[in-house]
Amino acid sequence: MIKLEDIEKTYDTGSVTTPVLKGVSFHIEAGEYVAIMGASGTGKSTLMNILGCLDKPSAGHYRLDGTDMVNLDDDSLSRLRNRKIGFVFQQFHLLERATALKNVTLPLIYAEAYPGDAEQRAKGALGAVGLTHRMEYRSNELSGGEQQRVAIARALITDPTVILADEPTGNLDRKSGLEVLAIFKRLYRQGRTIIMVTHDLTVAEHADRIILLKDGTVAEDRVVPQPRDAEEELRTLSEEEETS
Ligand SMILES: Nc1ncnc2c1ncn2[C@@H]1O[C@H](COP(=O)(O)OP(=O)(O)OP(=O)(O)O)[C@@H](O)[C@H]1O
Ligand SMILES: [Mg+2]
């Protein structure tokens, strides 16, 4: 479903040109759960921006469900992006003063796709991430873990086939991070494609495949034989808390 061939990206700021991606190729099938790893500055976010059609590569081919995303005009691109892709970021990117419910409803209002039952759908999405009791809270009244779950609900509301997450657990403590990973695992089991950037191997091992970027190319692409189970780790964590 995702086909990258020889993707290159060079940033040009006028005085300096920075080659970041120097020929990245891989395929991701529908329903895969892939972690992308690599040192800081290797171009993970740059690659995510290209996968999410927020930015175009300098060279190479990118096909999403058979559509050539590099030569698409901006309107068609943003339409496809709104329909197929959900984003989750390290910094949540919620509207601080808006309630959880409002934050989750917004993408539907922008997409003008589901005018009537937008609020009902948003309530369902918040329920799915365990936040029914926080719907009327403003983002700045929520914990980091809760904010990230609101952001996931927001990413899910348009029913995307691909979820792109850039360091989704980077700002969270272990328990909140595992809660996020448990939600991703559930989404994966429902058949969604998940692509997650992380610098943490113990986080990456929740996926079933790890792609390692190095010096602007794919240095390693391997299957995780026994992916970690976040639900189980959460149970162990709460047992440890009870005994300590
Ligand atoms: N808009 C931009 N203009 C110029 N250079 C940029 C731009 N965005 C990123 N870069 C450069 O591209 C390189 C890769 O950045 P990128 O954000 O993709 O790295 P990353 O792997 O996500 O790092 P981190 O783990 O720290 O998030 C960096 O050297 C960065 O300075
Ligand atoms: Mg980054």
mmCIF file of N, CA and C and ligand atoms in Angstrom, residues 44-45 166-167 197, ligand 2:
data_model
loop_
_atom_site.group_PDB
_atom_site.id
_atom_site.type_symbol
_atom_site.label_atom_id
_atom_site.label_comp_id
_atom_site.label_asym_id
_atom_site.label_seq_id
_atom_site.Cartn_x
_atom_site.Cartn_y
_atom_site.Cartn_z
ATOM 1 N N LYS A 44 14.115 11.139 10.307
ATOM 2 C CA LYS A 44 12.892 10.374 10.586
ATOM 3 C C LYS A 44 11.648 11.255 10.401
ATOM 4 N N SER A 45 11.693 12.457 10.994
ATOM 5 C CA SER A 45 10.528 13.346 10.855
ATOM 6 C C SER A 45 10.377 13.809 9.413
ATOM 7 N N ASP A 166 4.815 10.288 15.247
ATOM 8 C CA ASP A 166 6.211 10.690 15.392
ATOM 9 C C ASP A 166 6.526 10.850 16.879
ATOM 10 N N GLU A 167 7.279 9.912 17.437
ATOM 11 C CA GLU A 167 7.615 9.894 18.866
ATOM 12 C C GLU A 167 6.371 10.069 19.747
ATOM 13 N N VAL A 197 7.515 6.514 14.614
ATOM 14 C CA VAL A 197 8.919 6.859 14.813
ATOM 15 C C VAL A 197 9.230 6.816 16.301
HETATM 16 MG MG MG B 2 12.083 14.047 14.577
#
